[in-house]
Amino acid sequence: MYRASFWVPAPRSLLFLSTTYRAKLSISMVPRTTTHQDLPPPSQPSKYASKEEIQQAIAELRVVLPAEGAVSTDPDVLQTYGHSDNSYHPTSPHSVVVRPMSTEDVVKIVNIARKYRMPIVPYGGATSLEGNFAGIETGDICIDMSGMDKILEIHEADSDLVCQAGVQWEIVNETLKDKGIALFFPVDPGPGATIGGMIGTGCSGTNAVRYGTAKGEWFLNLTAVLPNGEVIKTRRRAHKSAAGFDLTKLFIGAEGTLGVVTEATLRLAPLLPTKVAMAQFPDVEHAVSAVQEILNSANGPHIQCIELLDDNMMAAINSAGEVSRKLPVSDTLFFKIQGDKEGISVAAAAVQQTVRRHGSTRFEFAQTDEEATELWESRKYALISTIGSVPGSRCWTTDVCVPPSRLPQLVYETKKDLAEHKLKSTIVGHVGDGNFHALILFMDDKELQKVSEAVHRLVHRAIRLDGSCTGEHGVGVGKKEYLVAELGENTVELMKTIKRAIDPLNIMNPSKLYPDPVDEKHK
């Protein structure tokens, strides 16, 4: 809403580019200016633009991006783009915010950044939680991709489409629905997330139990601008290829540290009828224990989502007043069941029998779409209800992921830990794949420190259970200190080697993702 006061994005319309024009985007646009001999050693700090050089770079950006509002140095804008109300990691304002409309615009920006050795920070929907788009203290160029928001091609017969990186995933599905195409893009992170940001963080969402994550096969290819200004396309549009290793996945989860993704080909899935069910339990352990039995049964393929909301979350939802119907305060599983009418009915009956064996005290199955929408409201408003449950409080949202069989232990130990430290929290989890979110409330800086320490313990608890420090939020600034503990020194060093080879000047979103030397203490 704030940005609308100084810049109005292009309308979200379909734009069909010619084959000749699009082919040009897959070739090199400028000569390579660095070689492997230029790579700085791992311990050598990067040297970035001086204050004078930053101003020269901004002046050149205004020349190559002459449209009104395409280049902004308004202090309020720079602060807004470098800060997130949902993140409590170090932040810094950007030096300049630029708004490209095409891959060619991004090439121009990258060439100027390389010329002056000025860092680049890509910016999508601003929904990330780990400081992924925070500014760089030495100065940087923030590339706001929201103007590149066009769906370029739809191939219904092939179940895929091509779009720019600034498109929001909901717009993709709304466009398909409006055109009467019975397909959808199933990767569903938070509202407002853009395709480029989803690629950068390797995100997922409630549908992951059935459709997997961004690191699956949902991105067939990418167009990206490398740090040397060259444009590559990671592969053709064929739905499978054995031609070399998978460069598409190299960029997924790289958080903009290897280049700027400008376009993507999305694989689509059939849109199936879906119904909602709910089961309540005396405690979280009983709830989680039922999940794997359901997924491993013959009816497992009918399960699209399994979401856990703990008793604290249900109480927060009831008190927030966002939902049309209050439900009993109890640890609760919400299911989305998909398929034809008969398959859904059989699966729902099987789920009811299974949860009853695991101590369920209440089960509901929505018979109509209206009932399903009403029942799912509790899951939909979980985050906003938590934030509003304690007036004047703030909320730290974090996530980890463990093998699903270890989730009951993780949930039990975490709830016990938070209670012992008198921290108010709610829990929501994509329990079908072991992904666990804790939303922890605090009132002041003293409590913020307690929350930070609790998150630290949670991460190490997950890693001890053979899990991950981040299930879907990405690494950014907030989780990079844990990568050595999770992946090992050699694996992290391989990641750094790839980074140095592709970005020897270290201008692509530096200080994110890759652990600093000081982080070795957390291994």
Short mmCIF file of C-alpha atoms in Angstrom, two decimals:
data_model
loop_
_atom_site.label_atom_id
_atom_site.label_comp_id
_atom_site.label_asym_id
_atom_site.label_seq_id
_atom_site.Cartn_x
_atom_site.Cartn_y
_atom_site.Cartn_z
CA MET A 1 0.00 0.00 0.00
CA TYR A 2 2.82 2.38 0.82
CA ARG A 3 4.47 2.01 -2.55
CA ALA A 4 1.33 3.01 -4.37
CA SER A 5 1.91 6.59 -3.23
CA PHE A 6 4.89 7.01 -5.50
CA TRP A 7 4.65 4.22 -8.08
CA VAL A 8 1.79 2.38 -9.70
CA PRO A 9 2.69 -1.08 -11.04
CA ALA A 10 1.77 -2.17 -14.52
CA PRO A 11 -1.61 -3.89 -14.80
CA ARG A 12 -1.54 -7.63 -14.38
CA SER A 13 -2.34 -8.52 -17.97
CA LEU A 14 -1.27 -11.34 -20.27
CA LEU A 15 1.59 -10.47 -22.56
CA PHE A 16 2.56 -12.89 -25.31
CA LEU A 17 6.09 -12.36 -26.56
CA SER A 18 7.30 -13.49 -29.97
CA THR A 19 9.57 -16.52 -30.22
CA THR A 20 12.31 -14.40 -31.78
CA TYR A 21 12.27 -11.88 -28.93
CA ARG A 22 12.26 -14.52 -26.21
CA ALA A 23 15.10 -16.43 -27.85
CA LYS A 24 17.33 -13.39 -27.44
CA LEU A 25 17.00 -13.66 -23.68
CA SER A 26 18.81 -17.01 -23.62
CA ILE A 27 22.07 -15.74 -25.13
CA SER A 28 24.87 -13.71 -23.62
CA MET A 29 24.23 -9.98 -23.74
CA VAL A 30 27.60 -8.69 -22.60
CA PRO A 31 31.10 -10.19 -22.68
CA ARG A 32 32.40 -11.92 -19.57
CA THR A 33 34.69 -9.61 -17.62
CA THR A 34 35.90 -11.96 -14.89
CA THR A 35 37.61 -15.35 -14.91
CA HIS A 36 38.35 -18.03 -12.34
CA GLN A 37 41.79 -16.43 -11.91
CA ASP A 38 40.02 -13.35 -10.54
CA LEU A 39 38.35 -15.22 -7.66
CA PRO A 40 39.20 -13.76 -4.25
CA PRO A 41 40.32 -16.30 -1.67
CA PRO A 42 37.64 -17.32 0.84
CA SER A 43 39.06 -15.16 3.62
CA GLN A 44 39.44 -11.97 1.55
CA PRO A 45 36.74 -9.41 2.39
CA SER A 46 34.86 -7.82 -0.48
CA LYS A 47 35.67 -4.22 -1.37
CA TYR A 48 32.61 -2.29 -2.38
CA ALA A 49 31.82 1.11 -3.87
CA SER A 50 32.77 4.30 -2.07
CA LYS A 51 30.12 6.94 -1.26
CA GLU A 52 31.18 8.88 -4.35
CA GLU A 53 30.98 5.79 -6.55
CA ILE A 54 27.52 4.98 -5.17
CA GLN A 55 26.31 8.40 -6.29
CA GLN A 56 27.88 7.88 -9.73
CA ALA A 57 26.12 4.51 -9.99
CA ILE A 58 22.78 6.08 -9.05
CA ALA A 59 23.26 8.77 -11.70
CA GLU A 60 23.89 6.08 -14.34
CA LEU A 61 20.84 4.12 -13.18
CA ARG A 62 18.68 7.19 -13.78
CA VAL A 63 20.01 7.36 -17.34
CA VAL A 64 19.35 3.71 -18.24
CA LEU A 65 15.99 3.63 -16.38
CA PRO A 66 14.47 7.00 -17.33
CA ALA A 67 10.81 6.18 -16.57
CA GLU A 68 9.22 8.15 -13.75
CA GLY A 69 9.55 6.29 -10.44
CA ALA A 70 11.98 3.71 -11.85
CA VAL A 71 14.80 4.92 -9.58
CA SER A 72 14.12 6.13 -6.03
CA THR A 73 16.40 7.51 -3.32
CA ASP A 74 13.61 8.73 -1.06
CA PRO A 75 14.84 7.97 2.50
CA ASP A 76 11.46 6.59 3.58
CA VAL A 77 11.40 4.26 0.57
CA LEU A 78 14.96 3.06 1.22
CA GLN A 79 14.12 2.33 4.85
CA THR A 80 10.87 0.56 4.00
CA TYR A 81 12.48 -1.72 1.44
CA GLY A 82 15.32 -2.67 3.78
CA HIS A 83 13.13 -3.47 6.77
CA SER A 84 10.49 -6.07 7.63
CA ASP A 85 8.02 -5.81 10.49
CA ASN A 86 8.02 -9.62 10.61
CA SER A 87 11.79 -10.01 11.10
CA TYR A 88 13.95 -9.16 14.11
CA HIS A 89 17.33 -9.65 12.45
CA PRO A 90 19.74 -6.78 11.69
CA THR A 91 18.49 -4.51 8.91
CA SER A 92 19.82 -1.55 6.98
CA PRO A 93 18.27 0.82 4.42
CA HIS A 94 19.25 0.47 0.78
CA SER A 95 21.13 3.16 -1.16
CA VAL A 96 18.68 3.15 -4.07
CA VAL A 97 15.59 1.22 -5.14
CA VAL A 98 15.17 0.46 -8.85
CA ARG A 99 12.16 -1.00 -10.62
CA PRO A 100 12.95 -2.90 -13.83
CA MET A 101 10.21 -3.90 -16.27
CA SER A 102 12.16 -6.45 -18.33
CA THR A 103 15.15 -8.77 -18.38
CA GLU A 104 17.01 -6.15 -20.42
CA ASP A 105 16.46 -3.61 -17.61
CA VAL A 106 17.94 -6.04 -15.11
CA VAL A 107 20.98 -6.53 -17.34
CA LYS A 108 21.55 -2.76 -17.35
CA ILE A 109 21.30 -2.63 -13.56
CA VAL A 110 23.69 -5.55 -13.07
CA ASN A 111 26.25 -4.04 -15.45
CA ILE A 112 26.27 -0.80 -13.48
CA ALA A 113 26.47 -2.70 -10.18
CA ARG A 114 29.44 -4.68 -11.47
CA LYS A 115 31.16 -1.56 -12.82
CA TYR A 116 31.08 0.13 -9.41
CA ARG A 117 31.20 -3.10 -7.36
CA MET A 118 27.91 -2.23 -5.72
CA PRO A 119 25.88 -5.05 -4.09
CA ILE A 120 22.46 -6.03 -5.46
CA VAL A 121 19.55 -7.13 -3.25
CA PRO A 122 16.52 -8.61 -5.09
CA TYR A 123 13.12 -7.73 -3.62
CA GLY A 124 9.92 -9.65 -4.31
CA GLY A 125 6.77 -9.71 -2.19
CA ALA A 126 8.56 -8.79 1.08
CA THR A 127 6.98 -11.80 2.82
CA SER A 128 10.22 -13.51 3.89
CA LEU A 129 11.02 -13.73 7.59
CA GLU A 130 14.79 -14.23 7.86
CA GLY A 131 16.16 -10.87 6.70
CA ASN A 132 16.54 -12.10 3.11
CA PHE A 133 16.05 -8.64 1.57
CA ALA A 134 17.73 -6.48 4.21
CA GLY A 135 20.01 -3.71 2.97
CA ILE A 136 23.82 -3.86 3.01
CA GLU A 137 25.55 -1.41 5.38
CA THR A 138 28.17 -0.41 2.79
CA GLY A 139 25.41 0.54 0.31
CA ASP A 140 23.49 -1.44 -2.28
CA ILE A 141 21.00 -1.45 -5.16
CA CYS A 142 17.62 -2.95 -4.25
CA ILE A 143 15.91 -4.39 -7.33
CA ASP A 144 12.14 -4.31 -6.82
CA MET A 145 10.83 -7.00 -9.18
CA SER A 146 7.14 -6.22 -8.66
CA GLY A 147 6.86 -4.40 -12.01
CA MET A 148 7.83 -7.61 -13.81
CA ASP A 149 4.44 -9.14 -13.07
CA LYS A 150 3.25 -10.49 -16.41
CA ILE A 151 2.15 -13.98 -17.40
CA LEU A 152 3.84 -14.37 -20.76
CA GLU A 153 2.58 -17.69 -22.12
CA ILE A 154 0.06 -20.32 -21.08
CA HIS A 155 0.44 -23.83 -22.50
CA GLU A 156 -2.71 -25.59 -21.34
CA ALA A 157 -2.01 -28.73 -23.39
CA ASP A 158 1.41 -29.05 -21.72
CA SER A 159 0.23 -28.08 -18.21
CA ASP A 160 2.71 -25.24 -17.83
CA LEU A 161 3.03 -21.48 -18.16
CA VAL A 162 5.79 -18.88 -18.46
CA CYS A 163 5.77 -15.77 -16.28
CA GLN A 164 7.98 -12.99 -14.99
CA ALA A 165 9.50 -13.23 -11.54
CA GLY A 166 7.35 -10.51 -9.98
CA VAL A 167 4.06 -12.35 -10.44
CA GLN A 168 2.32 -13.35 -7.21
CA TRP A 169 1.41 -17.03 -7.05
CA GLU A 170 -2.23 -16.22 -6.26
CA ILE A 171 -2.45 -14.17 -9.48
CA VAL A 172 -1.24 -17.19 -11.44
CA ASN A 173 -4.08 -19.30 -10.06
CA GLU A 174 -6.67 -16.53 -10.38
CA THR A 175 -5.71 -16.05 -14.04
CA LEU A 176 -6.07 -19.76 -14.76
CA LYS A 177 -9.46 -19.79 -13.01
CA ASP A 178 -10.68 -16.72 -14.89
CA LYS A 179 -9.73 -18.35 -18.19
CA GLY A 180 -11.62 -21.52 -17.30
CA ILE A 181 -8.45 -23.63 -17.25
CA ALA A 182 -8.77 -26.51 -14.79
CA LEU A 183 -5.11 -26.34 -13.72
CA PHE A 184 -3.32 -24.62 -10.83
CA PHE A 185 0.15 -23.94 -9.45
CA PRO A 186 0.20 -25.88 -6.17
CA VAL A 187 3.15 -24.32 -4.31
CA ASP A 188 1.39 -22.03 -1.82
CA PRO A 189 3.48 -19.99 0.64
CA GLY A 190 2.18 -16.88 2.40
CA PRO A 191 -0.15 -14.45 0.63
CA GLY A 192 1.67 -11.97 -1.60
CA ALA A 193 4.76 -14.10 -2.23
CA THR A 194 6.13 -13.69 -5.74
CA ILE A 195 7.49 -16.37 -8.02
CA GLY A 196 11.01 -14.93 -7.82
CA GLY A 197 10.95 -14.86 -4.03
CA MET A 198 9.57 -18.39 -3.91
CA ILE A 199 12.44 -19.56 -6.09
CA GLY A 200 14.95 -17.69 -3.96
CA THR A 201 13.88 -19.21 -0.65
CA GLY A 202 12.89 -22.67 -1.92
CA CYS A 203 9.54 -22.19 -0.23
CA SER A 204 6.51 -24.41 0.23
CA GLY A 205 3.21 -24.20 2.09
CA THR A 206 0.13 -26.13 3.13
CA ASN A 207 0.07 -28.20 -0.08
CA ALA A 208 3.57 -29.60 0.42
CA VAL A 209 2.37 -32.92 1.84
CA ARG A 210 0.74 -33.75 -1.51
CA TYR A 211 2.62 -31.63 -4.06
CA GLY A 212 6.05 -31.05 -2.52
CA THR A 213 8.03 -27.81 -2.41
CA ALA A 214 9.64 -25.30 -4.75
CA LYS A 215 12.64 -27.62 -4.81
CA GLY A 216 10.54 -30.29 -6.51
CA GLU A 217 9.69 -30.25 -10.21
CA TRP A 218 7.38 -27.23 -10.23
CA PHE A 219 9.91 -24.91 -11.88
CA LEU A 220 10.82 -26.34 -15.29
CA ASN A 221 13.30 -23.64 -16.23
CA LEU A 222 14.47 -20.18 -15.24
CA THR A 223 15.80 -17.12 -17.03
CA ALA A 224 18.43 -15.41 -14.89
CA VAL A 225 20.87 -12.53 -15.16
CA LEU A 226 24.27 -13.57 -13.85
CA PRO A 227 26.65 -11.26 -11.93
CA ASN A 228 28.67 -10.70 -15.12
CA GLY A 229 25.60 -9.38 -16.93
CA GLU A 230 25.04 -12.47 -19.05
CA VAL A 231 21.54 -13.92 -19.45
CA ILE A 232 21.05 -17.67 -19.23
CA LYS A 233 18.09 -19.98 -19.55
CA THR A 234 18.64 -23.05 -17.38
CA ARG A 235 16.97 -25.56 -19.74
CA ARG A 236 14.24 -25.96 -22.37
CA ARG A 237 10.53 -26.34 -21.63
CA ALA A 238 10.42 -30.13 -21.90
CA HIS A 239 9.03 -31.63 -18.71
CA LYS A 240 12.08 -33.82 -18.24
CA SER A 241 15.66 -33.69 -19.46
CA ALA A 242 18.84 -35.69 -18.88
CA ALA A 243 21.03 -32.95 -20.38
CA GLY A 244 23.60 -32.26 -17.70
CA PHE A 245 23.01 -31.40 -14.06
CA ASP A 246 20.03 -29.34 -12.97
CA LEU A 247 20.94 -25.66 -13.17
CA THR A 248 17.35 -24.72 -12.40
CA LYS A 249 17.69 -26.16 -8.91
CA LEU A 250 21.02 -24.41 -8.44
CA PHE A 251 19.10 -21.13 -8.26
CA ILE A 252 16.24 -22.49 -6.14
CA GLY A 253 17.10 -21.68 -2.54
CA ALA A 254 20.08 -19.50 -3.51
CA GLU A 255 18.26 -16.36 -2.27
CA GLY A 256 19.49 -14.17 -5.11
CA THR A 257 23.16 -14.81 -4.30
CA LEU A 258 23.97 -16.33 -7.71
CA GLY A 259 21.99 -14.01 -9.99
CA VAL A 260 18.64 -12.32 -10.52
CA VAL A 261 15.85 -14.60 -11.74
CA THR A 262 13.63 -12.71 -14.19
CA GLU A 263 11.37 -15.41 -15.68
CA ALA A 264 10.25 -18.94 -14.89
CA THR A 265 8.30 -21.76 -16.49
CA LEU A 266 5.87 -23.21 -13.94
CA ARG A 267 4.55 -26.74 -14.09
CA LEU A 268 0.81 -26.92 -13.36
CA ALA A 269 -1.34 -29.61 -11.76
CA PRO A 270 -4.96 -30.68 -12.37
CA LEU A 271 -7.43 -28.83 -10.17
CA LEU A 272 -9.28 -31.54 -8.22
CA PRO A 273 -12.41 -31.30 -6.07
CA THR A 274 -11.46 -30.74 -2.42
CA LYS A 275 -13.24 -31.06 0.91
CA VAL A 276 -12.15 -30.13 4.45
CA ALA A 277 -12.18 -32.19 7.65
CA MET A 278 -11.13 -31.48 11.23
CA ALA A 279 -10.10 -33.68 14.15
CA GLN A 280 -9.39 -32.60 17.74
CA PHE A 281 -7.22 -34.35 20.31
CA PRO A 282 -6.39 -34.22 24.04
CA ASP A 283 -2.77 -33.26 23.27
CA VAL A 284 -0.36 -32.57 20.41
CA GLU A 285 1.40 -35.93 20.70
CA HIS A 286 -1.82 -37.85 19.97
CA ALA A 287 -2.60 -35.52 17.07
CA VAL A 288 0.78 -35.85 15.41
CA SER A 289 0.97 -39.61 15.94
CA ALA A 290 -2.08 -40.10 13.68
CA VAL A 291 -0.56 -38.25 10.72
CA GLN A 292 1.92 -40.80 9.38
CA GLU A 293 -0.57 -43.66 9.62
CA ILE A 294 -2.98 -41.62 7.49
CA LEU A 295 -0.36 -40.69 4.89
CA ASN A 296 1.03 -44.25 4.64
CA SER A 297 -2.41 -45.76 4.11
CA ALA A 298 -4.08 -46.49 0.76
CA ASN A 299 -5.95 -43.21 1.15
CA GLY A 300 -2.76 -41.17 1.58
CA PRO A 301 -2.76 -39.89 -2.03
CA HIS A 302 -6.15 -38.24 -1.37
CA ILE A 303 -4.68 -36.04 1.39
CA GLN A 304 -3.73 -32.60 0.08
CA CYS A 305 -3.00 -30.87 3.41
CA ILE A 306 -2.64 -31.79 7.07
CA GLU A 307 -2.26 -28.77 9.31
CA LEU A 308 -1.72 -28.74 13.07
CA LEU A 309 -3.00 -25.89 15.24
CA ASP A 310 -2.26 -26.32 18.94
CA ASP A 311 -4.62 -25.42 21.77
CA ASN A 312 -3.00 -22.00 22.25
CA MET A 313 -3.56 -21.24 18.57
CA MET A 314 -7.22 -22.26 18.74
CA ALA A 315 -7.73 -20.00 21.75
CA ALA A 316 -6.07 -17.10 19.94
CA ILE A 317 -8.27 -17.62 16.88
CA ASN A 318 -11.42 -17.63 18.98
CA SER A 319 -10.46 -14.44 20.82
CA ALA A 320 -9.32 -12.57 17.69
CA GLY A 321 -12.82 -12.64 16.19
CA GLU A 322 -11.66 -13.17 12.58
CA VAL A 323 -13.60 -16.41 12.04
CA SER A 324 -17.33 -16.83 11.64
CA ARG A 325 -17.46 -19.88 13.90
CA LYS A 326 -15.55 -20.59 17.10
CA LEU A 327 -14.24 -24.11 17.66
CA PRO A 328 -13.39 -25.85 20.96
CA VAL A 329 -9.95 -25.01 22.35
CA SER A 330 -8.02 -28.20 21.74
CA ASP A 331 -5.06 -29.43 19.70
CA THR A 332 -6.50 -29.72 16.22
CA LEU A 333 -5.68 -31.22 12.83
CA PHE A 334 -7.20 -29.74 9.67
CA PHE A 335 -7.30 -31.84 6.51
CA LYS A 336 -7.90 -31.09 2.87
CA ILE A 337 -9.03 -34.23 1.05
CA GLN A 338 -9.08 -34.28 -2.75
CA GLY A 339 -10.35 -36.54 -5.52
CA ASP A 340 -13.68 -37.55 -6.97
CA LYS A 341 -16.79 -37.65 -4.78
CA GLU A 342 -16.50 -41.34 -3.94
CA GLY A 343 -12.77 -41.16 -3.27
CA ILE A 344 -13.19 -38.21 -0.92
CA SER A 345 -15.94 -39.98 1.03
CA VAL A 346 -13.89 -43.16 1.43
CA ALA A 347 -10.79 -41.21 2.46
CA ALA A 348 -12.72 -39.10 4.97
CA ALA A 349 -14.19 -42.22 6.60
CA ALA A 350 -10.73 -43.79 6.82
CA VAL A 351 -9.28 -40.62 8.37
CA GLN A 352 -12.07 -40.58 10.95
CA GLN A 353 -11.34 -44.18 11.94
CA THR A 354 -7.61 -43.52 12.23
CA VAL A 355 -7.85 -40.37 14.34
CA ARG A 356 -10.32 -42.13 16.64
CA ARG A 357 -7.71 -44.84 17.27
CA HIS A 358 -5.26 -42.09 18.21
CA GLY A 359 -7.55 -40.55 20.80
CA SER A 360 -9.48 -37.98 18.78
CA THR A 361 -12.27 -36.40 20.80
CA ARG A 362 -14.05 -34.69 17.90
CA PHE A 363 -14.25 -35.12 14.11
CA GLU A 364 -16.03 -33.03 11.50
CA PHE A 365 -16.26 -33.43 7.74
CA ALA A 366 -17.52 -30.49 5.70
CA GLN A 367 -20.18 -31.76 3.29
CA THR A 368 -20.45 -28.60 1.20
CA ASP A 369 -18.07 -25.97 -0.18
CA GLU A 370 -19.57 -23.39 2.18
CA GLU A 371 -18.96 -25.63 5.21
CA ALA A 372 -15.42 -26.31 3.99
CA THR A 373 -14.66 -22.59 3.67
CA GLU A 374 -16.01 -21.93 7.15
CA LEU A 375 -14.04 -24.80 8.70
CA TRP A 376 -10.79 -23.80 6.97
CA GLU A 377 -11.10 -20.22 8.24
CA SER A 378 -9.36 -21.18 11.47
CA ARG A 379 -6.25 -22.25 9.56
CA LYS A 380 -6.45 -19.26 7.24
CA TYR A 381 -6.44 -16.71 10.06
CA ALA A 382 -3.90 -18.43 12.33
CA LEU A 383 -1.06 -15.93 11.97
CA ILE A 384 -3.14 -12.76 12.13
CA SER A 385 -5.06 -14.14 15.12
CA THR A 386 -1.85 -14.82 17.03
CA ILE A 387 -0.51 -11.33 16.40
CA GLY A 388 -3.72 -9.78 17.70
CA SER A 389 -4.21 -12.09 20.68
CA VAL A 390 -2.10 -10.02 23.10
CA PRO A 391 -2.56 -6.25 22.66
CA GLY A 392 0.72 -4.39 22.23
CA SER A 393 2.77 -7.50 21.64
CA ARG A 394 5.01 -8.37 18.71
CA CYS A 395 5.47 -11.81 17.14
CA TRP A 396 8.60 -13.70 16.12
CA THR A 397 7.72 -16.38 13.58
CA THR A 398 10.18 -19.18 12.95
CA ASP A 399 10.17 -22.67 11.51
CA VAL A 400 12.18 -25.89 11.52
CA CYS A 401 11.60 -29.29 9.93
CA VAL A 402 12.29 -32.84 11.11
CA PRO A 403 11.50 -36.33 9.81
CA PRO A 404 7.76 -36.72 10.43
CA SER A 405 8.27 -39.54 12.93
CA ARG A 406 10.35 -37.16 15.10
CA LEU A 407 7.75 -34.40 15.11
CA PRO A 408 5.88 -35.51 18.27
CA GLN A 409 9.13 -35.31 20.27
CA LEU A 410 9.99 -31.91 18.78
CA VAL A 411 6.55 -30.48 19.54
CA TYR A 412 6.50 -31.85 23.09
CA GLU A 413 9.98 -30.59 23.99
CA THR A 414 9.39 -27.19 22.40
CA LYS A 415 6.08 -26.56 24.14
CA LYS A 416 7.68 -27.60 27.43
CA ASP A 417 10.65 -25.28 26.85
CA LEU A 418 8.47 -22.29 25.97
CA ALA A 419 6.24 -22.86 29.00
CA GLU A 420 9.23 -23.12 31.35
CA HIS A 421 10.54 -19.77 30.10
CA LYS A 422 7.06 -18.21 30.40
CA LEU A 423 6.86 -17.31 26.72
CA LYS A 424 3.44 -16.97 25.11
CA SER A 425 3.34 -18.88 21.86
CA THR A 426 1.16 -20.65 19.35
CA ILE A 427 2.08 -23.52 17.07
CA VAL A 428 1.04 -24.25 13.52
CA GLY A 429 2.61 -27.01 11.51
CA HIS A 430 2.54 -28.65 8.10
CA VAL A 431 2.69 -31.89 10.01
CA GLY A 432 2.45 -34.17 6.99
CA ASP A 433 6.05 -33.31 6.11
CA GLY A 434 7.42 -32.58 9.59
CA ASN A 435 7.43 -28.79 9.21
CA PHE A 436 6.84 -26.95 12.47
CA HIS A 437 6.17 -23.20 12.95
CA ALA A 438 6.38 -21.46 16.30
CA LEU A 439 4.84 -18.00 16.70
CA ILE A 440 6.29 -16.49 19.88
CA LEU A 441 4.96 -13.26 21.37
CA PHE A 442 6.96 -10.67 23.30
CA MET A 443 6.39 -7.20 24.72
CA ASP A 444 9.84 -5.58 25.07
CA ASP A 445 13.54 -5.99 24.34
CA LYS A 446 14.07 -8.11 27.45
CA GLU A 447 11.49 -10.61 26.27
CA LEU A 448 12.86 -10.36 22.72
CA GLN A 449 16.19 -11.68 24.02
CA LYS A 450 14.38 -14.60 25.67
CA VAL A 451 12.59 -15.34 22.40
CA SER A 452 15.86 -15.26 20.45
CA GLU A 453 17.37 -17.76 22.88
CA ALA A 454 14.29 -19.99 22.59
CA VAL A 455 14.55 -19.97 18.80
CA HIS A 456 18.23 -20.92 19.08
CA ARG A 457 17.33 -23.90 21.28
CA LEU A 458 14.52 -24.88 18.90
CA VAL A 459 16.87 -24.94 15.91
CA HIS A 460 19.46 -27.09 17.64
CA ARG A 461 16.70 -29.38 18.92
CA ALA A 462 15.56 -29.92 15.33
CA ILE A 463 19.09 -30.54 14.05
CA ARG A 464 19.67 -33.12 16.80
CA LEU A 465 16.57 -34.91 15.51
CA ASP A 466 18.12 -35.11 12.02
CA GLY A 467 16.15 -32.09 10.89
CA SER A 468 16.66 -28.69 9.30
CA CYS A 469 17.00 -25.18 10.70
CA THR A 470 14.49 -23.97 8.10
CA GLY A 471 11.66 -25.89 6.48
CA GLU A 472 10.44 -23.18 4.13
CA HIS A 473 11.42 -19.67 5.27
CA GLY A 474 14.90 -19.75 3.74
CA VAL A 475 18.18 -18.88 5.44
CA GLY A 476 18.77 -15.17 4.88
CA VAL A 477 20.54 -13.55 7.82
CA GLY A 478 18.61 -15.30 10.57
CA LYS A 479 19.53 -18.94 9.98
CA LYS A 480 22.96 -18.84 8.28
CA GLU A 481 24.81 -19.42 11.54
CA TYR A 482 23.31 -22.93 11.72
CA LEU A 483 24.28 -24.27 8.31
CA VAL A 484 27.60 -25.78 9.41
CA ALA A 485 25.86 -27.63 12.24
CA GLU A 486 23.22 -28.92 9.83
CA LEU A 487 25.16 -29.60 6.64
CA GLY A 488 28.77 -29.96 7.72
CA GLU A 489 31.85 -27.91 6.90
CA ASN A 490 32.60 -29.60 3.57
CA THR A 491 29.08 -29.13 2.23
CA VAL A 492 29.02 -25.47 3.24
CA GLU A 493 32.45 -24.93 1.68
CA LEU A 494 31.16 -26.43 -1.60
CA MET A 495 28.28 -23.94 -1.53
CA LYS A 496 30.78 -21.12 -1.01
CA THR A 497 32.96 -22.41 -3.84
CA ILE A 498 30.00 -22.29 -6.24
CA LYS A 499 29.19 -18.78 -5.03
CA ARG A 500 32.77 -17.56 -5.61
CA ALA A 501 32.88 -19.12 -9.07
CA ILE A 502 29.66 -17.48 -10.25
CA ASP A 503 29.95 -14.23 -8.29
CA PRO A 504 33.65 -13.52 -7.73
CA LEU A 505 32.97 -9.87 -6.87
CA ASN A 506 30.39 -10.97 -4.28
CA ILE A 507 27.83 -8.40 -5.40
CA MET A 508 24.76 -10.66 -5.40
CA ASN A 509 22.93 -10.31 -2.06
CA PRO A 510 26.11 -10.57 0.06
CA SER A 511 25.93 -11.37 3.78
CA LYS A 512 22.94 -13.67 3.21
CA LEU A 513 22.74 -17.49 3.18
CA TYR A 514 26.45 -18.36 3.49
CA PRO A 515 27.78 -18.59 7.07
CA ASP A 516 30.33 -16.04 8.23
CA PRO A 517 33.59 -17.37 9.73
CA VAL A 518 32.33 -16.41 13.19
CA ASP A 519 29.42 -18.81 12.71
CA GLU A 520 31.81 -21.77 13.00
CA LYS A 521 31.20 -21.64 16.75
CA HIS A 522 27.68 -22.98 16.16
CA LYS A 523 28.78 -26.14 14.31
#
